Amino acid sequence: MTPPLTPALVVRRSALMRNLAAMQARCDAAGVALRAHGKMHKCSEVGRLQVAGGAVGLCCQTVGEAEAFAAAGIDDLLVTAPIAPWGAARLAALVATGVRISVVSDDDAQVDRLAEAARAADVVLNVVVDVDLGLHRAGCPPTEAVALARRIATSNALRFDGVQAYLGHLQHLADLDARRSANEAATAILAALVDSLNAEGLSPARVTGGGTGTFAYDLAAGVFTELQAGSYAFMDAEYDGCGAPDGEPWPFEPALFIAASIVSAQHKTHVTNDAGLKAVAVDGPPAKVVAGAPEGSRWFSMGDEHGGIAHPATFQQFAAAARDALTRDRTITVIDSDPAVPWPADAPKSGDLVWLQPGHCDPTVNLYDAIFVADEDGTLERWPIDARRVSG
């Protein structure tokens, strides 16, 4: 299978469908609704598959994602991050079209802005209290959640729709005992908060959160009514590296890959491909070389438009020299000119394809405007990444 251009983002359809079915089956067995997180794929075609397979709707991280998914006919959406002031009117406008929109909030000022926008649009907006249980990115302290829920519930323009607790800081912990115990401690606090809300007559319509890295704990906890997992659909090298939460092999398989072309093969140490920083997100582990190069080859950045594929035969010398450009230059020159170091016969040649698994799927997807979905016979279908951030 050869994509029409490189670098290209390619999804193996059969793997994607198995991943979607595997997570949905686990949620169904646990009696927990799946609200898949659309921020990972930003693609309405994938979102529609998730809903068709049983998900109750999608999560969105931005107002723009909500607008894109709503335009594609996905009509039950939760915005999982507090929004900037300009976004309140746009969410209220979506509600006016008949889409079920919920949005999180973690302070009084946000609640008041949402209420003002809802009144102006003559709609009632669903608001979920965002609770911070250790991520410290957003969310009110658990001790303030009841008061915030009461403020929402007493507004004639808002509906208190539940609580959210996302434990993003736990998702990739390699120490499974630490991941499990920290998750259990956090969900115990969440359970106590739900009890307090119930005692105050503010029973949450939903308790939403969780993720791919903690899905087994989240489904077994008996606290969450919705699971917000997203990466399970595509997977990435970071999740492969940290392991499944139950210590068993992941029930989800790699489905997302980057096809890159070798554009220069002038050195014994490495070849150059056309997938650089504009094609590969680098906030997680490096992209993993999965095909087209010898086992043990490593991708590394060579700038905006280019990446390198380091050959395993000389990788240790190359890596040791990579601390600064001049040392790397000298090391490559020495190896290239040393007749005792043979040219690797198994290295990719100019024009060859290499296949990479992204280190972190979410920001890698955001670098592209489309996914090429591959069938086993090599047929490709282009799906737009239509929920990427836009200006306007």
mmCIF file of C-alpha atoms in Angstrom:
data_model
loop_
_atom_site.group_PDB
_atom_site.id
_atom_site.type_symbol
_atom_site.label_atom_id
_atom_site.label_comp_id
_atom_site.label_asym_id
_atom_site.label_seq_id
_atom_site.Cartn_x
_atom_site.Cartn_y
_atom_site.Cartn_z
ATOM 1 C CA MET A 1 0.000 0.000 0.000
ATOM 2 C CA THR A 2 1.423 3.337 -1.079
ATOM 3 C CA PRO A 3 -0.204 6.645 -0.101
ATOM 4 C CA PRO A 4 -0.476 9.322 -2.789
ATOM 5 C CA LEU A 5 2.027 11.554 -0.972
ATOM 6 C CA THR A 6 4.263 11.630 2.064
ATOM 7 C CA PRO A 7 4.355 12.289 4.879
ATOM 8 C CA ALA A 8 0.867 10.834 5.213
ATOM 9 C CA LEU A 9 -1.216 9.878 8.211
ATOM 10 C CA VAL A 10 -2.578 6.371 7.662
ATOM 11 C CA VAL A 11 -5.106 4.440 9.739
ATOM 12 C CA ARG A 12 -5.526 0.711 9.330
ATOM 13 C CA ARG A 13 -9.300 0.325 9.159
ATOM 14 C CA SER A 14 -9.460 -3.222 10.511
ATOM 15 C CA ALA A 15 -7.391 -2.293 13.578
ATOM 16 C CA LEU A 16 -9.479 0.825 14.182
ATOM 17 C CA MET A 17 -12.720 -1.151 14.067
ATOM 18 C CA ARG A 18 -11.371 -3.792 16.446
ATOM 19 C CA ASN A 19 -10.295 -1.085 18.892
ATOM 20 C CA LEU A 20 -13.686 0.629 18.793
ATOM 21 C CA ALA A 21 -15.480 -2.658 19.380
ATOM 22 C CA ALA A 22 -13.142 -3.704 22.189
ATOM 23 C CA MET A 23 -13.662 -0.545 24.237
ATOM 24 C CA GLN A 24 -17.400 -0.452 23.617
ATOM 25 C CA ALA A 25 -17.720 -4.081 24.752
ATOM 26 C CA ARG A 26 -15.864 -3.345 27.979
ATOM 27 C CA CYS A 27 -18.003 -0.312 28.719
ATOM 28 C CA ASP A 28 -21.189 -2.235 27.991
ATOM 29 C CA ALA A 29 -20.123 -5.091 30.269
ATOM 30 C CA ALA A 30 -19.429 -2.621 33.090
ATOM 31 C CA GLY A 31 -22.687 -0.699 32.601
ATOM 32 C CA VAL A 32 -20.758 2.521 31.938
ATOM 33 C CA ALA A 33 -21.534 4.755 28.967
ATOM 34 C CA LEU A 34 -18.720 5.468 26.545
ATOM 35 C CA ARG A 35 -18.320 9.131 25.639
ATOM 36 C CA ALA A 36 -15.293 8.865 23.377
ATOM 37 C CA HIS A 37 -12.935 11.833 23.338
ATOM 38 C CA GLY A 38 -12.903 13.482 19.929
ATOM 39 C CA LYS A 39 -9.864 15.652 20.700
ATOM 40 C CA MET A 40 -7.695 12.663 19.851
ATOM 41 C CA HIS A 41 -8.853 12.085 16.270
ATOM 42 C CA LYS A 42 -10.567 15.413 15.434
ATOM 43 C CA CYS A 43 -12.312 13.537 12.631
ATOM 44 C CA SER A 44 -16.089 13.385 12.265
ATOM 45 C CA GLU A 45 -15.914 10.126 10.324
ATOM 46 C CA VAL A 46 -14.262 8.424 13.315
ATOM 47 C CA GLY A 47 -16.717 10.102 15.693
ATOM 48 C CA ARG A 48 -19.697 8.843 13.720
ATOM 49 C CA LEU A 49 -18.278 5.314 13.853
ATOM 50 C CA GLN A 50 -17.946 5.572 17.628
ATOM 51 C CA VAL A 51 -21.530 6.737 18.055
ATOM 52 C CA ALA A 52 -22.844 4.135 15.619
ATOM 53 C CA GLY A 53 -21.001 1.507 17.652
ATOM 54 C CA GLY A 54 -22.710 2.479 20.895
ATOM 55 C CA ALA A 55 -21.017 5.594 22.303
ATOM 56 C CA VAL A 56 -23.556 8.024 23.787
ATOM 57 C CA GLY A 57 -21.747 10.955 22.205
ATOM 58 C CA LEU A 58 -18.349 12.590 22.032
ATOM 59 C CA CYS A 59 -16.163 14.722 24.237
ATOM 60 C CA CYS A 60 -14.617 17.865 22.776
ATOM 61 C CA GLN A 61 -11.753 19.898 24.165
ATOM 62 C CA THR A 62 -12.578 23.098 22.283
ATOM 63 C CA VAL A 63 -15.576 25.050 21.056
ATOM 64 C CA GLY A 64 -14.336 24.537 17.500
ATOM 65 C CA GLU A 65 -14.360 20.762 17.896
ATOM 66 C CA ALA A 66 -17.931 20.942 19.172
ATOM 67 C CA GLU A 67 -18.973 23.050 16.184
ATOM 68 C CA ALA A 68 -17.313 20.676 13.713
ATOM 69 C CA PHE A 69 -18.798 17.546 15.232
ATOM 70 C CA ALA A 70 -22.251 19.143 15.470
ATOM 71 C CA ALA A 71 -22.049 20.149 11.810
ATOM 72 C CA ALA A 72 -21.332 16.502 11.001
ATOM 73 C CA GLY A 73 -24.528 15.376 12.734
ATOM 74 C CA ILE A 74 -23.108 14.250 16.091
ATOM 75 C CA ASP A 75 -25.697 15.710 18.429
ATOM 76 C CA ASP A 76 -24.593 14.862 21.998
ATOM 77 C CA LEU A 77 -21.384 16.647 22.963
ATOM 78 C CA LEU A 78 -19.516 17.508 26.150
ATOM 79 C CA VAL A 79 -16.869 20.231 26.118
ATOM 80 C CA THR A 80 -14.407 18.950 28.699
ATOM 81 C CA ALA A 81 -12.293 22.078 29.287
ATOM 82 C CA PRO A 82 -13.390 25.454 30.670
ATOM 83 C CA ILE A 83 -13.872 27.821 27.755
ATOM 84 C CA ALA A 84 -12.727 31.373 27.098
ATOM 85 C CA PRO A 85 -15.360 34.133 27.364
ATOM 86 C CA TRP A 86 -15.886 34.344 23.587
ATOM 87 C CA GLY A 87 -16.967 30.694 23.441
ATOM 88 C CA ALA A 88 -20.095 30.914 25.608
ATOM 89 C CA ALA A 89 -22.273 32.536 22.946
ATOM 90 C CA ARG A 90 -21.101 30.048 20.329
ATOM 91 C CA LEU A 91 -22.030 27.083 22.511
ATOM 92 C CA ALA A 92 -25.412 28.638 23.260
ATOM 93 C CA ALA A 93 -25.936 29.052 19.515
ATOM 94 C CA LEU A 94 -25.294 25.332 19.050
ATOM 95 C CA VAL A 95 -27.887 24.516 21.700
ATOM 96 C CA ALA A 96 -30.378 26.651 19.783
ATOM 97 C CA THR A 97 -29.934 24.350 16.768
ATOM 98 C CA GLY A 98 -31.080 21.331 18.796
ATOM 99 C CA VAL A 99 -27.688 19.841 19.628
ATOM 100 C CA ARG A 100 -27.321 18.588 23.200
ATOM 101 C CA ILE A 101 -24.316 20.533 24.465
ATOM 102 C CA SER A 102 -22.804 20.306 27.918
ATOM 103 C CA VAL A 103 -19.766 22.246 29.068
ATOM 104 C CA VAL A 104 -17.612 22.097 32.176
ATOM 105 C CA SER A 105 -16.958 24.989 34.509
ATOM 106 C CA ASP A 106 -14.732 25.395 37.541
ATOM 107 C CA ASP A 107 -15.550 28.882 38.911
ATOM 108 C CA ASP A 108 -18.381 31.324 39.520
ATOM 109 C CA ALA A 109 -17.362 33.780 36.801
ATOM 110 C CA GLN A 110 -17.490 31.051 34.147
ATOM 111 C CA VAL A 111 -20.919 29.975 35.340
ATOM 112 C CA ASP A 112 -22.211 33.532 35.169
ATOM 113 C CA ARG A 113 -20.881 34.032 31.637
ATOM 114 C CA LEU A 114 -22.493 30.806 30.493
ATOM 115 C CA ALA A 115 -25.800 31.856 32.044
ATOM 116 C CA GLU A 116 -25.665 35.253 30.344
ATOM 117 C CA ALA A 117 -25.007 33.661 26.953
ATOM 118 C CA ALA A 118 -27.786 31.119 27.444
ATOM 119 C CA ARG A 119 -30.311 33.827 28.333
ATOM 120 C CA ALA A 120 -29.314 35.877 25.303
ATOM 121 C CA ALA A 121 -29.926 32.850 23.069
ATOM 122 C CA ASP A 122 -33.103 31.860 24.950
ATOM 123 C CA VAL A 123 -31.776 28.378 25.684
ATOM 124 C CA VAL A 124 -30.857 26.308 28.727
ATOM 125 C CA LEU A 125 -27.224 25.218 28.782
ATOM 126 C CA ASN A 126 -26.057 22.063 30.571
ATOM 127 C CA VAL A 127 -23.088 22.692 32.868
ATOM 128 C CA VAL A 128 -20.852 20.079 34.481
ATOM 129 C CA VAL A 129 -18.684 20.912 37.499
ATOM 130 C CA ASP A 130 -15.034 20.228 36.683
ATOM 131 C CA VAL A 131 -13.190 18.869 39.724
ATOM 132 C CA ASP A 132 -9.397 18.812 40.141
ATOM 133 C CA LEU A 133 -8.142 15.553 41.631
ATOM 134 C CA GLY A 134 -4.456 16.050 40.914
ATOM 135 C CA LEU A 135 -3.940 17.091 37.296
ATOM 136 C CA HIS A 136 -3.948 20.790 38.316
ATOM 137 C CA ARG A 137 -4.749 21.971 34.790
ATOM 138 C CA ALA A 138 -8.333 22.963 35.499
ATOM 139 C CA GLY A 139 -11.064 22.073 37.940
ATOM 140 C CA CYS A 140 -12.191 23.381 41.286
ATOM 141 C CA PRO A 141 -11.112 21.775 44.566
ATOM 142 C CA PRO A 142 -13.555 19.027 45.653
ATOM 143 C CA THR A 143 -14.439 21.118 48.695
ATOM 144 C CA GLU A 144 -15.853 23.856 46.433
ATOM 145 C CA ALA A 145 -17.765 21.608 44.042
ATOM 146 C CA VAL A 146 -21.067 21.497 45.949
ATOM 147 C CA ALA A 147 -21.305 25.291 46.128
ATOM 148 C CA LEU A 148 -20.558 25.586 42.412
ATOM 149 C CA ALA A 149 -23.158 22.944 41.586
ATOM 150 C CA ARG A 150 -25.709 24.866 43.658
ATOM 151 C CA ARG A 151 -24.917 28.080 41.784
ATOM 152 C CA ILE A 152 -25.523 26.292 38.478
ATOM 153 C CA ALA A 153 -28.709 24.620 39.688
ATOM 154 C CA THR A 154 -30.255 27.890 40.886
ATOM 155 C CA SER A 155 -29.767 29.634 37.526
ATOM 156 C CA ASN A 156 -32.831 29.755 35.299
ATOM 157 C CA ALA A 157 -30.596 29.578 32.219
ATOM 158 C CA LEU A 158 -28.457 26.608 33.236
ATOM 159 C CA ARG A 159 -28.962 22.974 34.192
ATOM 160 C CA PHE A 160 -26.621 21.224 36.609
ATOM 161 C CA ASP A 161 -25.530 18.197 34.583
ATOM 162 C CA GLY A 162 -23.042 16.396 36.791
ATOM 163 C CA VAL A 163 -19.344 16.313 37.668
ATOM 164 C CA GLN A 164 -16.162 15.641 35.732
ATOM 165 C CA ALA A 165 -12.872 14.343 37.096
ATOM 166 C CA TYR A 166 -10.124 13.620 34.567
ATOM 167 C CA LEU A 167 -6.938 12.096 35.942
ATOM 168 C CA GLY A 168 -4.661 12.910 33.027
ATOM 169 C CA HIS A 169 -1.536 12.840 35.177
ATOM 170 C CA LEU A 170 -2.035 9.115 35.829
ATOM 171 C CA GLN A 171 -2.648 7.879 32.301
ATOM 172 C CA HIS A 172 0.961 7.021 31.398
ATOM 173 C CA LEU A 173 2.478 6.059 34.748
ATOM 174 C CA ALA A 174 4.729 3.087 34.020
ATOM 175 C CA ASP A 175 4.524 1.834 37.624
ATOM 176 C CA LEU A 176 1.184 0.018 37.531
ATOM 177 C CA ASP A 177 0.925 -0.215 41.324
ATOM 178 C CA ALA A 178 1.398 3.556 41.564
ATOM 179 C CA ARG A 179 -1.096 4.148 38.759
ATOM 180 C CA ARG A 180 -3.683 1.901 40.394
ATOM 181 C CA SER A 181 -3.302 3.205 43.939
ATOM 182 C CA ALA A 182 -3.358 6.862 42.861
ATOM 183 C CA ASN A 183 -6.461 6.224 40.776
ATOM 184 C CA GLU A 184 -8.184 4.465 43.672
ATOM 185 C CA ALA A 185 -7.387 7.347 46.036
ATOM 186 C CA ALA A 186 -8.741 9.913 43.577
ATOM 187 C CA THR A 187 -11.932 8.004 42.819
ATOM 188 C CA ALA A 188 -12.566 7.616 46.547
ATOM 189 C CA ILE A 189 -12.566 11.405 46.843
ATOM 190 C CA LEU A 190 -14.877 11.576 43.835
ATOM 191 C CA ALA A 191 -17.263 9.034 45.370
ATOM 192 C CA ALA A 192 -17.403 11.073 48.559
ATOM 193 C CA LEU A 193 -18.195 14.186 46.526
ATOM 194 C CA VAL A 194 -21.046 12.379 44.766
ATOM 195 C CA ASP A 195 -22.417 11.388 48.184
ATOM 196 C CA SER A 196 -22.254 15.025 49.300
ATOM 197 C CA LEU A 197 -24.071 16.206 46.183
ATOM 198 C CA ASN A 198 -26.767 13.589 46.692
ATOM 199 C CA ALA A 199 -27.184 14.693 50.323
ATOM 200 C CA GLU A 200 -27.677 18.272 49.165
ATOM 201 C CA GLY A 201 -30.359 17.302 46.658
ATOM 202 C CA LEU A 202 -27.960 17.891 43.767
ATOM 203 C CA SER A 203 -27.684 14.372 42.422
ATOM 204 C CA PRO A 204 -25.352 14.475 39.392
ATOM 205 C CA ALA A 205 -26.900 13.328 36.152
ATOM 206 C CA ARG A 206 -23.457 12.075 35.139
ATOM 207 C CA VAL A 207 -20.079 11.378 36.669
ATOM 208 C CA THR A 208 -17.699 11.580 33.749
ATOM 209 C CA GLY A 209 -13.965 11.128 33.305
ATOM 210 C CA GLY A 210 -11.368 8.422 33.028
ATOM 211 C CA GLY A 211 -9.099 7.604 30.121
ATOM 212 C CA THR A 212 -7.326 4.935 28.105
ATOM 213 C CA GLY A 213 -4.513 4.533 30.616
ATOM 214 C CA THR A 214 -6.876 3.928 33.548
ATOM 215 C CA PHE A 215 -9.887 2.462 31.749
ATOM 216 C CA ALA A 216 -9.884 -0.849 33.656
ATOM 217 C CA TYR A 217 -9.849 0.931 37.028
ATOM 218 C CA ASP A 218 -12.442 3.489 35.911
ATOM 219 C CA LEU A 219 -14.894 0.845 34.709
ATOM 220 C CA ALA A 220 -14.526 -1.189 37.893
ATOM 221 C CA ALA A 221 -14.709 1.712 40.358
ATOM 222 C CA GLY A 222 -18.494 1.975 40.464
ATOM 223 C CA VAL A 223 -18.275 5.782 40.448
ATOM 224 C CA PHE A 224 -18.123 6.852 36.814
ATOM 225 C CA THR A 225 -21.250 6.734 34.694
ATOM 226 C CA GLU A 226 -19.293 7.799 31.586
ATOM 227 C CA LEU A 227 -15.816 6.941 30.333
ATOM 228 C CA GLN A 228 -13.964 9.636 28.341
ATOM 229 C CA ALA A 229 -11.262 7.489 26.749
ATOM 230 C CA GLY A 230 -9.918 8.631 23.381
ATOM 231 C CA SER A 231 -6.494 7.235 22.473
ATOM 232 C CA TYR A 232 -7.729 3.627 22.497
ATOM 233 C CA ALA A 233 -9.043 4.121 18.954
ATOM 234 C CA PHE A 234 -5.599 4.775 17.415
ATOM 235 C CA MET A 235 -3.035 4.062 20.179
ATOM 236 C CA ASP A 236 0.545 5.355 20.122
ATOM 237 C CA ALA A 237 4.067 4.550 21.236
ATOM 238 C CA GLU A 238 3.590 6.264 24.600
ATOM 239 C CA TYR A 239 0.679 4.008 25.564
ATOM 240 C CA ASP A 240 2.469 0.962 24.169
ATOM 241 C CA GLY A 241 5.389 1.820 26.421
ATOM 242 C CA CYS A 242 3.521 2.354 29.691
ATOM 243 C CA GLY A 243 1.372 -0.781 29.485
ATOM 244 C CA ALA A 244 -2.303 -1.522 30.038
ATOM 245 C CA PRO A 245 -3.695 -0.692 33.488
ATOM 246 C CA ASP A 246 -4.522 -4.302 34.381
ATOM 247 C CA GLY A 247 -1.033 -5.567 33.560
ATOM 248 C CA GLU A 248 -2.346 -7.670 30.691
ATOM 249 C CA PRO A 249 -1.578 -7.053 27.005
ATOM 250 C CA TRP A 250 -3.448 -4.063 25.656
ATOM 251 C CA PRO A 251 -6.837 -5.005 24.187
ATOM 252 C CA PHE A 252 -6.249 -2.188 21.677
ATOM 253 C CA GLU A 253 -3.708 -2.374 18.863
ATOM 254 C CA PRO A 254 -1.759 0.253 16.924
ATOM 255 C CA ALA A 255 -3.980 1.629 14.171
ATOM 256 C CA LEU A 256 -2.300 4.970 13.378
ATOM 257 C CA PHE A 257 0.879 5.276 11.336
ATOM 258 C CA ILE A 258 2.904 7.839 9.432
ATOM 259 C CA ALA A 259 4.164 6.931 5.977
ATOM 260 C CA ALA A 260 7.407 8.735 5.149
ATOM 261 C CA SER A 261 9.700 8.623 2.133
ATOM 262 C CA ILE A 262 13.468 8.311 2.228
ATOM 263 C CA VAL A 263 14.733 11.396 0.412
ATOM 264 C CA SER A 264 18.479 11.040 1.006
ATOM 265 C CA ALA A 265 20.733 8.072 1.794
ATOM 266 C CA GLN A 266 24.261 9.476 1.851
ATOM 267 C CA HIS A 267 25.548 8.210 5.206
ATOM 268 C CA LYS A 268 26.320 4.924 6.918
ATOM 269 C CA THR A 269 24.776 6.108 10.166
ATOM 270 C CA HIS A 270 21.369 7.187 8.950
ATOM 271 C CA VAL A 271 19.050 8.003 6.100
ATOM 272 C CA THR A 272 16.841 11.073 5.824
ATOM 273 C CA ASN A 273 13.058 10.978 5.455
ATOM 274 C CA ASP A 274 10.437 13.650 4.834
ATOM 275 C CA ALA A 275 8.667 13.391 8.221
ATOM 276 C CA GLY A 276 10.127 16.102 10.446
ATOM 277 C CA LEU A 277 8.721 18.294 13.185
ATOM 278 C CA LYS A 278 5.812 19.410 10.990
ATOM 279 C CA ALA A 279 4.722 15.783 10.614
ATOM 280 C CA VAL A 280 5.583 14.189 13.967
ATOM 281 C CA ALA A 281 4.651 15.557 17.386
ATOM 282 C CA VAL A 282 7.573 15.325 19.816
ATOM 283 C CA ASP A 283 5.961 16.070 23.186
ATOM 284 C CA GLY A 284 5.953 12.348 23.987
ATOM 285 C CA PRO A 285 8.463 9.623 23.164
ATOM 286 C CA PRO A 286 9.979 9.627 19.675
ATOM 287 C CA ALA A 287 8.007 8.100 16.841
ATOM 288 C CA LYS A 288 8.685 4.383 16.605
ATOM 289 C CA VAL A 289 10.000 2.840 13.377
ATOM 290 C CA VAL A 290 7.711 -0.117 12.689
ATOM 291 C CA ALA A 291 8.445 -1.079 9.071
ATOM 292 C CA GLY A 292 10.692 -0.277 6.143
ATOM 293 C CA ALA A 293 13.960 -0.219 8.117
ATOM 294 C CA PRO A 294 15.994 -2.767 10.105
ATOM 295 C CA GLU A 295 14.701 -3.748 13.542
ATOM 296 C CA GLY A 296 16.161 -1.387 16.122
ATOM 297 C CA SER A 297 16.225 1.630 13.807
ATOM 298 C CA ARG A 298 15.347 4.927 15.495
ATOM 299 C CA TRP A 299 13.568 7.999 14.155
ATOM 300 C CA PHE A 300 15.004 11.375 15.193
ATOM 301 C CA SER A 301 14.242 14.935 14.213
ATOM 302 C CA MET A 302 16.373 16.683 11.605
ATOM 303 C CA GLY A 303 14.318 19.884 11.474
ATOM 304 C CA ASP A 304 10.973 21.148 10.318
ATOM 305 C CA GLU A 305 10.610 19.014 7.196
ATOM 306 C CA HIS A 306 12.986 16.117 7.796
ATOM 307 C CA GLY A 307 13.608 13.241 10.138
ATOM 308 C CA GLY A 308 16.423 10.750 10.317
ATOM 309 C CA ILE A 309 16.325 6.973 10.586
ATOM 310 C CA ALA A 310 19.405 5.937 12.559
ATOM 311 C CA HIS A 311 20.760 2.500 11.695
ATOM 312 C CA PRO A 312 21.113 0.129 14.687
ATOM 313 C CA ALA A 313 24.661 -0.897 13.693
ATOM 314 C CA THR A 314 26.082 2.530 14.494
ATOM 315 C CA PHE A 315 23.360 3.890 16.728
ATOM 316 C CA GLN A 316 25.350 3.935 19.958
ATOM 317 C CA GLN A 317 28.129 6.033 18.430
ATOM 318 C CA PHE A 318 25.603 8.241 16.690
ATOM 319 C CA ALA A 319 23.505 8.788 19.813
ATOM 320 C CA ALA A 320 26.551 9.625 21.902
ATOM 321 C CA ALA A 321 27.507 12.272 19.356
ATOM 322 C CA ALA A 322 24.059 13.794 19.076
ATOM 323 C CA ARG A 323 24.514 16.176 21.988
ATOM 324 C CA ASP A 324 25.651 18.997 19.711
ATOM 325 C CA ALA A 325 25.756 19.601 15.970
ATOM 326 C CA LEU A 326 29.536 19.841 15.620
ATOM 327 C CA THR A 327 30.194 16.586 17.458
ATOM 328 C CA ARG A 328 27.568 14.841 15.366
ATOM 329 C CA ASP A 329 29.111 16.236 12.181
ATOM 330 C CA ARG A 330 32.560 14.926 13.124
ATOM 331 C CA THR A 331 31.236 11.516 14.182
ATOM 332 C CA ILE A 332 29.294 10.982 10.951
ATOM 333 C CA THR A 333 32.306 12.051 8.885
ATOM 334 C CA VAL A 334 34.604 9.650 10.743
ATOM 335 C CA ILE A 335 32.215 6.716 10.358
ATOM 336 C CA ASP A 336 31.560 7.445 6.678
ATOM 337 C CA SER A 337 35.298 7.557 5.921
ATOM 338 C CA ASP A 338 36.239 4.479 7.972
ATOM 339 C CA PRO A 339 36.698 1.498 5.624
ATOM 340 C CA ALA A 340 36.295 -0.856 8.579
ATOM 341 C CA VAL A 341 32.671 0.271 8.939
ATOM 342 C CA PRO A 342 30.674 -1.219 6.056
ATOM 343 C CA TRP A 343 27.740 0.472 4.395
ATOM 344 C CA PRO A 344 24.688 -1.271 5.889
ATOM 345 C CA ALA A 345 23.156 -3.424 3.170
ATOM 346 C CA ASP A 346 19.761 -3.483 4.905
ATOM 347 C CA ALA A 347 19.386 0.299 5.240
ATOM 348 C CA PRO A 348 16.447 1.896 3.385
ATOM 349 C CA LYS A 349 17.291 3.275 -0.032
ATOM 350 C CA SER A 350 16.392 6.630 -1.507
ATOM 351 C CA GLY A 351 12.744 6.505 -2.544
ATOM 352 C CA ASP A 352 11.771 3.752 -0.092
ATOM 353 C CA LEU A 353 8.864 4.065 2.313
ATOM 354 C CA VAL A 354 9.306 3.797 6.062
ATOM 355 C CA TRP A 355 6.451 3.479 8.521
ATOM 356 C CA LEU A 356 6.344 5.199 11.896
ATOM 357 C CA GLN A 357 4.045 4.885 14.885
ATOM 358 C CA PRO A 358 3.525 8.330 16.461
ATOM 359 C CA GLY A 359 4.810 8.850 19.967
ATOM 360 C CA HIS A 360 1.692 10.848 20.917
ATOM 361 C CA CYS A 361 -1.351 10.459 18.710
ATOM 362 C CA ASP A 362 -3.398 13.580 19.588
ATOM 363 C CA PRO A 363 -0.935 16.330 18.587
ATOM 364 C CA THR A 364 0.365 14.283 15.652
ATOM 365 C CA VAL A 365 -3.128 14.054 14.165
ATOM 366 C CA ASN A 366 -3.442 17.819 14.572
ATOM 367 C CA LEU A 367 -0.519 18.317 12.158
ATOM 368 C CA TYR A 368 -2.492 16.858 9.229
ATOM 369 C CA ASP A 369 -5.648 17.822 7.368
ATOM 370 C CA ALA A 370 -6.693 14.273 6.479
ATOM 371 C CA ILE A 371 -6.322 10.613 7.383
ATOM 372 C CA PHE A 372 -5.864 7.948 4.726
ATOM 373 C CA VAL A 373 -7.855 4.927 5.883
ATOM 374 C CA ALA A 374 -6.340 1.718 4.541
ATOM 375 C CA ASP A 375 -8.112 -1.557 3.862
ATOM 376 C CA GLU A 376 -6.249 -4.847 3.820
ATOM 377 C CA ASP A 377 -6.268 -4.901 0.007
ATOM 378 C CA GLY A 378 -4.398 -1.574 -0.067
ATOM 379 C CA THR A 379 -7.418 0.544 -0.941
ATOM 380 C CA LEU A 380 -7.271 4.030 0.599
ATOM 381 C CA GLU A 381 -10.105 6.333 1.624
ATOM 382 C CA ARG A 382 -9.453 9.967 2.596
ATOM 383 C CA TRP A 383 -11.173 11.241 5.752
ATOM 384 C CA PRO A 384 -10.843 14.966 6.563
ATOM 385 C CA ILE A 385 -9.565 15.963 9.985
ATOM 386 C CA ASP A 386 -12.344 18.519 10.122
ATOM 387 C CA ALA A 387 -12.227 19.415 13.824
ATOM 388 C CA ARG A 388 -8.717 20.867 13.823
ATOM 389 C CA ARG A 389 -8.378 24.315 15.331
ATOM 390 C CA VAL A 390 -9.361 27.053 12.870
ATOM 391 C CA SER A 391 -9.329 30.844 13.054
ATOM 392 C CA GLY A 392 -12.808 32.262 12.613
#
